[in-house]
Amino acid sequence: AYGGFSGYASPGEVSEFLGVKESDAILIDLRNDLDREDDGIPELKFGARGKVAAIPFQNVVSGATNLVKSGATKLQIELTAIVIANLAAIDRRKTRVFLMARSKGETDGAAKSLARLLRKAGLRNVFLMEGGFSQWQNDELPCVQGGSGSYEKERG
């Protein structure tokens, strides 16, 4: 394991892996609804559109403490790990789970903590997407802009 998780993948590697029809992979977009609406979402090949889920850090009652570097609380990270670990689309032994935060800071903070928790929960192939969605954009990979930030509508 790479510091408690499987490692890093570049946005290009994630896009390529999701685009392989037979690949057992899922992209988890950790950004909130507003960030997805403002910044857009990755545009994926038709066969890959069912391999993505928007699961932002879970909201908790205000006053929760123990913020990690990115601003998410430890409780938010733990709740998010439970949601992801229990997705029907994930085979804990085989599925490659790519976590996409908003930026490098979030990738190094909350997303890394989440990856470690998912590994502890029994998911064997958890990867962080280097640089988050901002790196996806910097690498000029295709994006869908100006919509509701919903992957459901993107599949339509």
Tab-separated table of N, CA and C in Angstrom:
chain	number	residue	atom	x	y	z
A	1	ALA	N	0.846	-1.189	0.000
A	1	ALA	CA	0.000	0.000	0.000
A	1	ALA	C	0.884	1.242	0.000
A	2	TYR	N	0.355	2.289	-0.561
A	2	TYR	CA	1.059	3.549	-0.751
A	2	TYR	C	0.601	4.508	0.334
A	3	GLY	N	1.224	4.464	1.520
A	3	GLY	CA	0.800	5.342	2.605
A	3	GLY	C	-0.612	5.040	3.065
A	4	GLY	N	-1.028	3.775	3.003
A	4	GLY	CA	-2.353	3.391	3.473
A	4	GLY	C	-3.397	3.299	2.374
A	5	PHE	N	-3.007	3.541	1.112
A	5	PHE	CA	-3.933	3.382	-0.013
A	5	PHE	C	-3.117	2.909	-1.209
A	6	SER	N	-3.742	2.700	-2.346
A	6	SER	CA	-3.059	2.054	-3.467
A	6	SER	C	-2.137	2.967	-4.260
A	7	GLY	N	-2.362	4.273	-4.247
A	7	GLY	CA	-1.475	5.176	-4.964
A	7	GLY	C	-2.207	6.302	-5.651
A	8	TYR	N	-1.493	6.951	-6.561
A	8	TYR	CA	-2.023	8.085	-7.305
A	8	TYR	C	-2.185	7.703	-8.775
A	9	ALA	N	-3.114	8.365	-9.446
A	9	ALA	CA	-3.295	8.200	-10.887
A	9	ALA	C	-3.488	9.585	-11.480
A	10	SER	N	-2.899	9.828	-12.636
A	10	SER	CA	-3.080	11.121	-13.298
A	10	SER	C	-4.495	11.183	-13.865
A	11	PRO	N	-5.015	12.387	-14.104
A	11	PRO	CA	-6.339	12.491	-14.725
A	11	PRO	C	-6.425	11.729	-16.048
A	12	GLY	N	-5.353	11.776	-16.845
A	12	GLY	CA	-5.349	11.041	-18.112
A	12	GLY	C	-5.457	9.543	-17.907
A	13	GLU	N	-4.750	9.021	-16.912
A	13	GLU	CA	-4.823	7.591	-16.604
A	13	GLU	C	-6.228	7.197	-16.151
A	14	VAL	N	-6.846	8.053	-15.322
A	14	VAL	CA	-8.205	7.774	-14.851
A	14	VAL	C	-9.168	7.742	-16.036
A	15	SER	N	-9.078	8.745	-16.906
A	15	SER	CA	-9.955	8.820	-18.078
A	15	SER	C	-9.784	7.588	-18.958
A	16	GLU	N	-8.538	7.207	-19.176
A	16	GLU	CA	-8.239	6.046	-20.010
A	16	GLU	C	-8.790	4.758	-19.389
A	17	PHE	N	-8.572	4.593	-18.095
A	17	PHE	CA	-9.018	3.376	-17.421
A	17	PHE	C	-10.542	3.270	-17.447
A	18	LEU	N	-11.234	4.386	-17.200
A	18	LEU	CA	-12.706	4.368	-17.213
A	18	LEU	C	-13.240	4.086	-18.612
A	19	GLY	N	-12.483	4.495	-19.630
A	19	GLY	CA	-12.923	4.323	-21.006
A	19	GLY	C	-12.845	2.898	-21.527
A	20	VAL	N	-12.135	2.020	-20.822
A	20	VAL	CA	-12.039	0.619	-21.228
A	20	VAL	C	-13.321	-0.083	-20.790
A	21	LYS	N	-14.051	-0.585	-21.753
A	21	LYS	CA	-15.386	-1.136	-21.492
A	21	LYS	C	-15.392	-2.197	-20.398
A	22	GLU	N	-14.401	-3.076	-20.412
A	22	GLU	CA	-14.391	-4.193	-19.471
A	22	GLU	C	-13.802	-3.823	-18.114
A	23	SER	N	-13.304	-2.609	-17.947
A	23	SER	CA	-12.629	-2.264	-16.692
A	23	SER	C	-13.627	-2.205	-15.534
A	24	ASP	N	-13.184	-2.720	-14.413
A	24	ASP	CA	-13.978	-2.662	-13.192
A	24	ASP	C	-13.446	-1.472	-12.397
A	25	ALA	N	-13.983	-0.292	-12.692
A	25	ALA	CA	-13.492	0.937	-12.082
A	25	ALA	C	-14.649	1.895	-11.866
A	26	ILE	N	-14.464	2.788	-10.886
A	26	ILE	CA	-15.459	3.820	-10.639
A	26	ILE	C	-14.724	5.093	-10.218
A	27	LEU	N	-15.225	6.223	-10.708
A	27	LEU	CA	-14.712	7.534	-10.323
A	27	LEU	C	-15.686	8.126	-9.322
A	28	ILE	N	-15.176	8.484	-8.155
A	28	ILE	CA	-16.003	9.131	-7.134
A	28	ILE	C	-15.637	10.608	-7.107
A	29	ASP	N	-16.593	11.458	-7.483
A	29	ASP	CA	-16.407	12.909	-7.478
A	29	ASP	C	-16.785	13.408	-6.083
A	30	LEU	N	-15.793	13.867	-5.334
A	30	LEU	CA	-15.996	14.291	-3.948
A	30	LEU	C	-16.407	15.757	-3.823
A	31	ARG	N	-16.491	16.463	-4.950
A	31	ARG	CA	-16.828	17.897	-4.889
A	31	ARG	C	-18.306	18.082	-4.573
A	32	ASN	N	-18.628	19.223	-3.975
A	32	ASN	CA	-20.034	19.494	-3.656
A	32	ASN	C	-20.798	19.936	-4.912
A	33	ASP	N	-22.122	20.005	-4.799
A	33	ASP	CA	-22.985	20.340	-5.934
A	33	ASP	C	-22.602	21.675	-6.569
A	34	LEU	N	-22.323	22.671	-5.747
A	34	LEU	CA	-21.999	24.009	-6.255
A	34	LEU	C	-20.700	23.992	-7.065
A	35	ASP	N	-19.690	23.277	-6.580
A	35	ASP	CA	-18.427	23.181	-7.327
A	35	ASP	C	-18.648	22.498	-8.668
A	36	ARG	N	-19.467	21.447	-8.691
A	36	ARG	CA	-19.732	20.759	-9.957
A	36	ARG	C	-20.491	21.666	-10.923
A	37	GLU	N	-21.444	22.442	-10.409
A	37	GLU	CA	-22.195	23.372	-11.272
A	37	GLU	C	-21.277	24.460	-11.813
A	38	ASP	N	-20.425	25.018	-10.956
A	38	ASP	CA	-19.553	26.129	-11.361
A	38	ASP	C	-18.418	25.677	-12.273
A	39	ASP	N	-17.791	24.566	-11.942
A	39	ASP	CA	-16.580	24.141	-12.645
A	39	ASP	C	-16.832	23.130	-13.748
A	40	GLY	N	-17.972	22.466	-13.722
A	40	GLY	CA	-18.265	21.422	-14.691
A	40	GLY	C	-17.906	20.049	-14.158
A	41	ILE	N	-18.089	19.058	-15.009
A	41	ILE	CA	-17.783	17.676	-14.650
A	41	ILE	C	-16.978	17.047	-15.787
A	42	PRO	N	-16.221	16.006	-15.488
A	42	PRO	CA	-15.493	15.344	-16.575
A	42	PRO	C	-16.456	14.804	-17.625
A	43	GLU	N	-16.115	15.027	-18.878
A	43	GLU	CA	-16.898	14.437	-19.963
A	43	GLU	C	-16.282	13.079	-20.259
A	44	LEU	N	-17.077	12.039	-20.110
A	44	LEU	CA	-16.579	10.677	-20.266
A	44	LEU	C	-17.180	10.032	-21.501
A	45	LYS	N	-16.454	9.073	-22.061
A	45	LYS	CA	-16.972	8.317	-23.196
A	45	LYS	C	-18.259	7.631	-22.784
A	46	PHE	N	-19.103	7.344	-23.757
A	46	PHE	CA	-20.431	6.799	-23.483
A	46	PHE	C	-20.382	5.595	-22.544
A	47	GLY	N	-19.488	4.661	-22.789
A	47	GLY	CA	-19.407	3.456	-21.967
A	47	GLY	C	-18.943	3.701	-20.547
A	48	ALA	N	-18.296	4.840	-20.305
A	48	ALA	CA	-17.760	5.150	-18.980
A	48	ALA	C	-18.727	5.954	-18.129
A	49	ARG	N	-19.809	6.437	-18.712
A	49	ARG	CA	-20.689	7.338	-17.972
A	49	ARG	C	-21.383	6.680	-16.791
A	50	GLY	N	-21.512	5.379	-16.826
A	50	GLY	CA	-22.105	4.678	-15.682
A	50	GLY	C	-21.086	4.342	-14.620
A	51	LYS	N	-19.830	4.745	-14.819
A	51	LYS	CA	-18.756	4.416	-13.894
A	51	LYS	C	-18.345	5.619	-13.058
A	52	VAL	N	-19.279	6.506	-12.792
A	52	VAL	CA	-18.969	7.699	-12.014
A	52	VAL	C	-20.111	7.977	-11.049
A	53	ALA	N	-19.752	8.468	-9.870
A	53	ALA	CA	-20.764	8.821	-8.870
A	53	ALA	C	-20.320	10.090	-8.154
A	54	ALA	N	-21.263	10.983	-7.953
A	54	ALA	CA	-20.997	12.196	-7.187
A	54	ALA	C	-21.353	11.901	-5.736
A	55	ILE	N	-20.332	11.833	-4.899
A	55	ILE	CA	-20.545	11.580	-3.476
A	55	ILE	C	-19.712	12.601	-2.706
A	56	PRO	N	-20.269	13.794	-2.524
A	56	PRO	CA	-19.517	14.807	-1.774
A	56	PRO	C	-19.361	14.372	-0.317
A	57	PHE	N	-18.403	14.991	0.362
A	57	PHE	CA	-18.256	14.703	1.785
A	57	PHE	C	-19.596	14.930	2.462
A	58	GLN	N	-20.006	13.958	3.247
A	58	GLN	CA	-21.344	13.957	3.837
A	58	GLN	C	-21.508	15.086	4.850
A	59	ASN	N	-22.661	15.746	4.773
A	59	ASN	CA	-22.946	16.841	5.695
A	59	ASN	C	-23.265	16.299	7.077
A	60	VAL	N	-22.808	17.032	8.067
A	60	VAL	CA	-23.112	16.691	9.452
A	60	VAL	C	-23.599	17.954	10.135
A	61	VAL	N	-24.154	17.793	11.317
A	61	VAL	CA	-24.653	18.958	12.045
A	61	VAL	C	-23.510	19.926	12.312
A	62	SER	N	-23.824	21.205	12.339
A	62	SER	CA	-22.782	22.196	12.579
A	62	SER	C	-22.200	22.004	13.977
A	63	GLY	N	-20.984	22.436	14.137
A	63	GLY	CA	-20.320	22.293	15.422
A	63	GLY	C	-19.411	21.072	15.486
A	64	ALA	N	-19.393	20.259	14.421
A	64	ALA	CA	-18.484	19.117	14.409
A	64	ALA	C	-17.058	19.641	14.422
A	65	THR	N	-16.193	18.942	15.105
A	65	THR	CA	-14.826	19.449	15.270
A	65	THR	C	-13.821	18.569	14.546
A	66	ASN	N	-12.549	18.801	14.830
A	66	ASN	CA	-11.443	18.035	14.245
A	66	ASN	C	-11.346	18.197	12.733
A	67	LEU	N	-11.282	19.433	12.264
A	67	LEU	CA	-11.110	19.667	10.831
A	67	LEU	C	-9.761	19.135	10.381
A	68	VAL	N	-9.765	18.492	9.232
A	68	VAL	CA	-8.482	18.114	8.633
A	68	VAL	C	-8.061	19.245	7.714
A	69	LYS	N	-6.903	19.113	7.104
A	69	LYS	CA	-6.298	20.197	6.322
A	69	LYS	C	-7.250	20.809	5.295
A	70	SER	N	-8.089	20.001	4.669
A	70	SER	CA	-8.919	20.508	3.582
A	70	SER	C	-10.185	21.200	4.057
A	71	GLY	N	-10.513	21.086	5.323
A	71	GLY	CA	-11.740	21.706	5.799
A	71	GLY	C	-12.858	20.720	6.080
A	72	ALA	N	-12.749	19.488	5.632
A	72	ALA	CA	-13.757	18.483	5.968
A	72	ALA	C	-13.478	17.986	7.379
A	73	THR	N	-14.500	17.588	8.080
A	73	THR	CA	-14.290	17.067	9.417
A	73	THR	C	-14.015	15.573	9.358
A	74	LYS	N	-13.432	15.056	10.418
A	74	LYS	CA	-13.173	13.616	10.478
A	74	LYS	C	-14.479	12.840	10.394
A	75	LEU	N	-15.525	13.360	11.004
A	75	LEU	CA	-16.823	12.690	10.943
A	75	LEU	C	-17.355	12.670	9.508
A	76	GLN	N	-17.220	13.782	8.795
A	76	GLN	CA	-17.657	13.820	7.396
A	76	GLN	C	-16.900	12.780	6.573
A	77	ILE	N	-15.611	12.668	6.802
A	77	ILE	CA	-14.790	11.717	6.056
A	77	ILE	C	-15.227	10.287	6.379
A	78	GLU	N	-15.464	10.007	7.665
A	78	GLU	CA	-15.893	8.659	8.066
A	78	GLU	C	-17.243	8.301	7.467
A	79	LEU	N	-18.185	9.242	7.488
A	79	LEU	CA	-19.507	8.973	6.904
A	79	LEU	C	-19.408	8.753	5.400
A	80	THR	N	-18.571	9.538	4.732
A	80	THR	CA	-18.385	9.391	3.291
A	80	THR	C	-17.779	8.027	2.971
A	81	ALA	N	-16.839	7.582	3.796
A	81	ALA	CA	-16.230	6.262	3.601
A	81	ALA	C	-17.284	5.163	3.698
A	82	ILE	N	-18.201	5.284	4.627
A	82	ILE	CA	-19.261	4.279	4.774
A	82	ILE	C	-20.141	4.248	3.533
A	83	VAL	N	-20.514	5.427	3.021
A	83	VAL	CA	-21.354	5.496	1.818
A	83	VAL	C	-20.647	4.835	0.643
A	84	ILE	N	-19.387	5.185	0.409
A	84	ILE	CA	-18.649	4.648	-0.735
A	84	ILE	C	-18.415	3.149	-0.587
A	85	ALA	N	-18.005	2.718	0.596
A	85	ALA	CA	-17.684	1.301	0.810
A	85	ALA	C	-18.903	0.403	0.597
A	86	ASN	N	-20.087	0.963	0.722
A	86	ASN	CA	-21.298	0.166	0.587
A	86	ASN	C	-22.012	0.337	-0.749
A	87	LEU	N	-21.366	0.982	-1.724
A	87	LEU	CA	-21.970	1.105	-3.052
A	87	LEU	C	-22.076	-0.275	-3.690
A	88	ALA	N	-23.214	-0.572	-4.274
A	88	ALA	CA	-23.428	-1.872	-4.920
A	88	ALA	C	-22.464	-2.089	-6.090
A	89	ALA	N	-22.023	-1.011	-6.727
A	89	ALA	CA	-21.157	-1.112	-7.910
A	89	ALA	C	-19.729	-1.513	-7.559
A	90	ILE	N	-19.403	-1.573	-6.279
A	90	ILE	CA	-18.021	-1.817	-5.878
A	90	ILE	C	-17.833	-3.244	-5.371
A	91	ASP	N	-16.900	-3.937	-5.996
A	91	ASP	CA	-16.417	-5.223	-5.505
A	91	ASP	C	-15.157	-4.888	-4.709
A	92	ARG	N	-15.187	-5.102	-3.419
A	92	ARG	CA	-14.088	-4.663	-2.547
A	92	ARG	C	-12.728	-5.217	-2.950
A	93	ARG	N	-12.715	-6.367	-3.578
A	93	ARG	CA	-11.438	-6.977	-3.961
A	93	ARG	C	-10.949	-6.509	-5.329
A	94	LYS	N	-11.869	-6.192	-6.249
A	94	LYS	CA	-11.461	-5.954	-7.639
A	94	LYS	C	-11.607	-4.522	-8.135
A	95	THR	N	-12.671	-3.841	-7.755
A	95	THR	CA	-12.959	-2.531	-8.342
A	95	THR	C	-11.883	-1.507	-8.001
A	96	ARG	N	-11.402	-0.819	-9.047
A	96	ARG	CA	-10.501	0.314	-8.826
A	96	ARG	C	-11.372	1.530	-8.530
A	97	VAL	N	-11.164	2.117	-7.366
A	97	VAL	CA	-11.914	3.297	-6.943
A	97	VAL	C	-10.983	4.498	-7.051
A	98	PHE	N	-11.345	5.433	-7.948
A	98	PHE	CA	-10.570	6.656	-8.133
A	98	PHE	C	-11.300	7.786	-7.426
A	99	LEU	N	-10.643	8.450	-6.478
A	99	LEU	CA	-11.236	9.563	-5.747
A	99	LEU	C	-10.776	10.868	-6.374
A	100	MET	N	-11.748	11.717	-6.738
A	100	MET	CA	-11.437	13.007	-7.353
A	100	MET	C	-11.933	14.130	-6.457
A	101	ALA	N	-11.002	14.858	-5.875
A	101	ALA	CA	-11.339	16.028	-5.071
A	101	ALA	C	-11.363	17.256	-5.990
A	102	ARG	N	-11.503	18.440	-5.400
A	102	ARG	CA	-11.560	19.666	-6.184
A	102	ARG	C	-10.167	20.107	-6.619
A	103	SER	N	-9.195	19.973	-5.708
A	103	SER	CA	-7.872	20.545	-5.955
A	103	SER	C	-6.793	19.677	-5.308
A	104	LYS	N	-5.549	20.076	-5.526
A	104	LYS	CA	-4.431	19.369	-4.909
A	104	LYS	C	-4.539	19.412	-3.383
A	105	GLY	N	-4.919	20.553	-2.834
A	105	GLY	CA	-5.045	20.679	-1.377
A	105	GLY	C	-6.038	19.695	-0.793
A	106	GLU	N	-7.194	19.560	-1.450
A	106	GLU	CA	-8.182	18.596	-0.972
A	106	GLU	C	-7.709	17.167	-1.189
A	107	THR	N	-6.986	16.928	-2.282
A	107	THR	CA	-6.466	15.586	-2.542
A	107	THR	C	-5.496	15.195	-1.441
A	108	ASP	N	-4.615	16.125	-1.044
A	108	ASP	CA	-3.623	15.837	-0.019
A	108	ASP	C	-4.224	15.798	1.381
A	109	GLY	N	-5.401	16.382	1.564
A	109	GLY	CA	-6.024	16.431	2.880
A	109	GLY	C	-7.112	15.392	3.050
A	110	ALA	N	-8.348	15.828	2.875
A	110	ALA	CA	-9.499	14.972	3.154
A	110	ALA	C	-9.551	13.737	2.268
A	111	ALA	N	-9.216	13.872	0.977
A	111	ALA	CA	-9.307	12.726	0.079
A	111	ALA	C	-8.312	11.638	0.474
A	112	LYS	N	-7.116	12.038	0.897
A	112	LYS	CA	-6.123	11.049	1.331
A	112	LYS	C	-6.610	10.340	2.591
A	113	SER	N	-7.191	11.085	3.530
A	113	SER	CA	-7.749	10.462	4.738
A	113	SER	C	-8.860	9.486	4.374
A	114	LEU	N	-9.698	9.879	3.422
A	114	LEU	CA	-10.789	9.021	2.958
A	114	LEU	C	-10.236	7.749	2.314
A	115	ALA	N	-9.212	7.890	1.482
A	115	ALA	CA	-8.612	6.719	0.825
A	115	ALA	C	-8.098	5.724	1.857
A	116	ARG	N	-7.480	6.230	2.904
A	116	ARG	CA	-6.965	5.340	3.961
A	116	ARG	C	-8.106	4.625	4.678
A	117	LEU	N	-9.186	5.341	4.940
A	117	LEU	CA	-10.349	4.712	5.603
A	117	LEU	C	-10.976	3.647	4.713
A	118	LEU	N	-11.066	3.915	3.419
A	118	LEU	CA	-11.631	2.927	2.492
A	118	LEU	C	-10.762	1.679	2.445
A	119	ARG	N	-9.472	1.870	2.495
A	119	ARG	CA	-8.553	0.721	2.516
A	119	ARG	C	-8.780	-0.107	3.788
A	120	LYS	N	-8.935	0.592	4.926
A	120	LYS	CA	-9.204	-0.106	6.192
A	120	LYS	C	-10.542	-0.834	6.144
A	121	ALA	N	-11.488	-0.305	5.352
A	121	ALA	CA	-12.814	-0.919	5.219
A	121	ALA	C	-12.799	-2.118	4.269
A	122	GLY	N	-11.626	-2.423	3.712
A	122	GLY	CA	-11.504	-3.620	2.892
A	122	GLY	C	-11.440	-3.399	1.393
A	123	LEU	N	-11.480	-2.146	0.930
A	123	LEU	CA	-11.345	-1.891	-0.506
A	123	LEU	C	-9.861	-1.951	-0.853
A	124	ARG	N	-9.507	-2.821	-1.779
A	124	ARG	CA	-8.099	-3.072	-2.052
A	124	ARG	C	-7.483	-2.116	-3.061
A	125	ASN	N	-8.282	-1.491	-3.920
A	125	ASN	CA	-7.754	-0.684	-5.022
A	125	ASN	C	-8.290	0.736	-4.982
A	126	VAL	N	-7.821	1.516	-4.029
A	126	VAL	CA	-8.266	2.905	-3.883
A	126	VAL	C	-7.124	3.820	-4.322
A	127	PHE	N	-7.423	4.679	-5.304
A	127	PHE	CA	-6.427	5.593	-5.863
A	127	PHE	C	-6.917	7.031	-5.749
A	128	LEU	N	-5.999	7.950	-5.569
A	128	LEU	CA	-6.305	9.375	-5.597
A	128	LEU	C	-5.965	9.912	-6.975
A	129	MET	N	-6.864	10.721	-7.543
A	129	MET	CA	-6.552	11.370	-8.811
A	129	MET	C	-5.694	12.600	-8.506
A	130	GLU	N	-4.481	12.603	-9.044
A	130	GLU	CA	-3.531	13.687	-8.784
A	130	GLU	C	-4.119	15.047	-9.150
A	131	GLY	N	-4.053	15.978	-8.206
A	131	GLY	CA	-4.447	17.355	-8.486
A	131	GLY	C	-5.935	17.629	-8.530
A	132	GLY	N	-6.756	16.597	-8.372
A	132	GLY	CA	-8.205	16.781	-8.374
A	132	GLY	C	-8.750	17.265	-9.724
A	133	PHE	N	-9.993	17.778	-9.684
A	133	PHE	CA	-10.637	18.222	-10.920
A	133	PHE	C	-9.891	19.396	-11.554
A	134	SER	N	-9.250	20.228	-10.736
A	134	SER	CA	-8.506	21.356	-11.319
A	134	SER	C	-7.379	20.842	-12.210
A	135	GLN	N	-6.771	19.702	-11.871
A	135	GLN	CA	-5.730	19.135	-12.731
A	135	GLN	C	-6.343	18.546	-14.004
A	136	TRP	N	-7.538	17.968	-13.881
A	136	TRP	CA	-8.262	17.471	-15.069
A	136	TRP	C	-8.404	18.618	-16.069
A	137	GLN	N	-8.825	19.790	-15.560
A	137	GLN	CA	-8.994	20.961	-16.420
A	137	GLN	C	-7.643	21.442	-16.965
A	138	ASN	N	-6.610	21.496	-16.111
A	138	ASN	CA	-5.281	21.943	-16.546
A	138	ASN	C	-4.715	21.039	-17.628
A	139	ASP	N	-5.042	19.745	-17.552
A	139	ASP	CA	-4.572	18.800	-18.562
A	139	ASP	C	-5.418	18.851	-19.836
A	140	GLU	N	-6.403	19.761	-19.851
A	140	GLU	CA	-7.292	19.988	-21.003
A	140	GLU	C	-8.036	18.728	-21.424
A	141	LEU	N	-8.431	17.937	-20.420
A	141	LEU	CA	-9.303	16.797	-20.693
A	141	LEU	C	-10.726	17.326	-20.855
A	142	PRO	N	-11.592	16.626	-21.605
A	142	PRO	CA	-12.925	17.161	-21.883
A	142	PRO	C	-13.793	17.314	-20.632
A	143	CYS	N	-14.536	18.424	-20.608
A	143	CYS	CA	-15.440	18.735	-19.495
A	143	CYS	C	-16.816	19.099	-20.047
A	144	VAL	N	-17.827	18.878	-19.243
A	144	VAL	CA	-19.176	19.352	-19.538
A	144	VAL	C	-19.396	20.560	-18.642
A	145	GLN	N	-19.619	21.727	-19.262
A	145	GLN	CA	-19.762	22.977	-18.516
A	145	GLN	C	-21.201	23.455	-18.529
A	146	GLY	N	-21.516	24.290	-17.557
A	146	GLY	CA	-22.761	25.046	-17.592
A	146	GLY	C	-24.027	24.261	-17.314
A	147	GLY	N	-23.926	23.029	-16.902
A	147	GLY	CA	-25.133	22.262	-16.591
A	147	GLY	C	-25.434	22.325	-15.117
A	148	SER	N	-26.158	21.352	-14.665
A	148	SER	CA	-26.525	21.294	-13.252
A	148	SER	C	-25.427	20.637	-12.431
A	149	GLY	N	-24.358	20.164	-13.085
A	149	GLY	CA	-23.315	19.457	-12.364
A	149	GLY	C	-23.717	18.037	-12.036
A	150	SER	N	-24.738	17.535	-12.734
A	150	SER	CA	-25.272	16.208	-12.441
A	150	SER	C	-24.776	15.194	-13.463
A	151	TYR	N	-24.292	14.081	-12.973
A	151	TYR	CA	-23.879	12.996	-13.875
A	151	TYR	C	-25.081	12.299	-14.468
A	152	GLU	N	-26.217	12.336	-13.809
A	152	GLU	CA	-27.433	11.709	-14.332
A	152	GLU	C	-27.838	12.362	-15.650
A	153	LYS	N	-27.818	13.690	-15.691
A	153	LYS	CA	-28.195	14.402	-16.916
A	153	LYS	C	-27.168	14.158	-18.007
A	154	GLU	N	-25.885	14.038	-17.618
A	154	GLU	CA	-24.803	13.778	-18.572
A	154	GLU	C	-25.041	12.422	-19.269
A	155	ARG	N	-25.613	11.459	-18.552
A	155	ARG	CA	-25.850	10.137	-19.134
A	155	ARG	C	-26.972	10.152	-20.147
A	156	GLY	N	-27.925	11.094	-19.949
A	156	GLY	CA	-29.127	11.169	-20.738
A	156	GLY	C	-28.937	11.020	-22.189
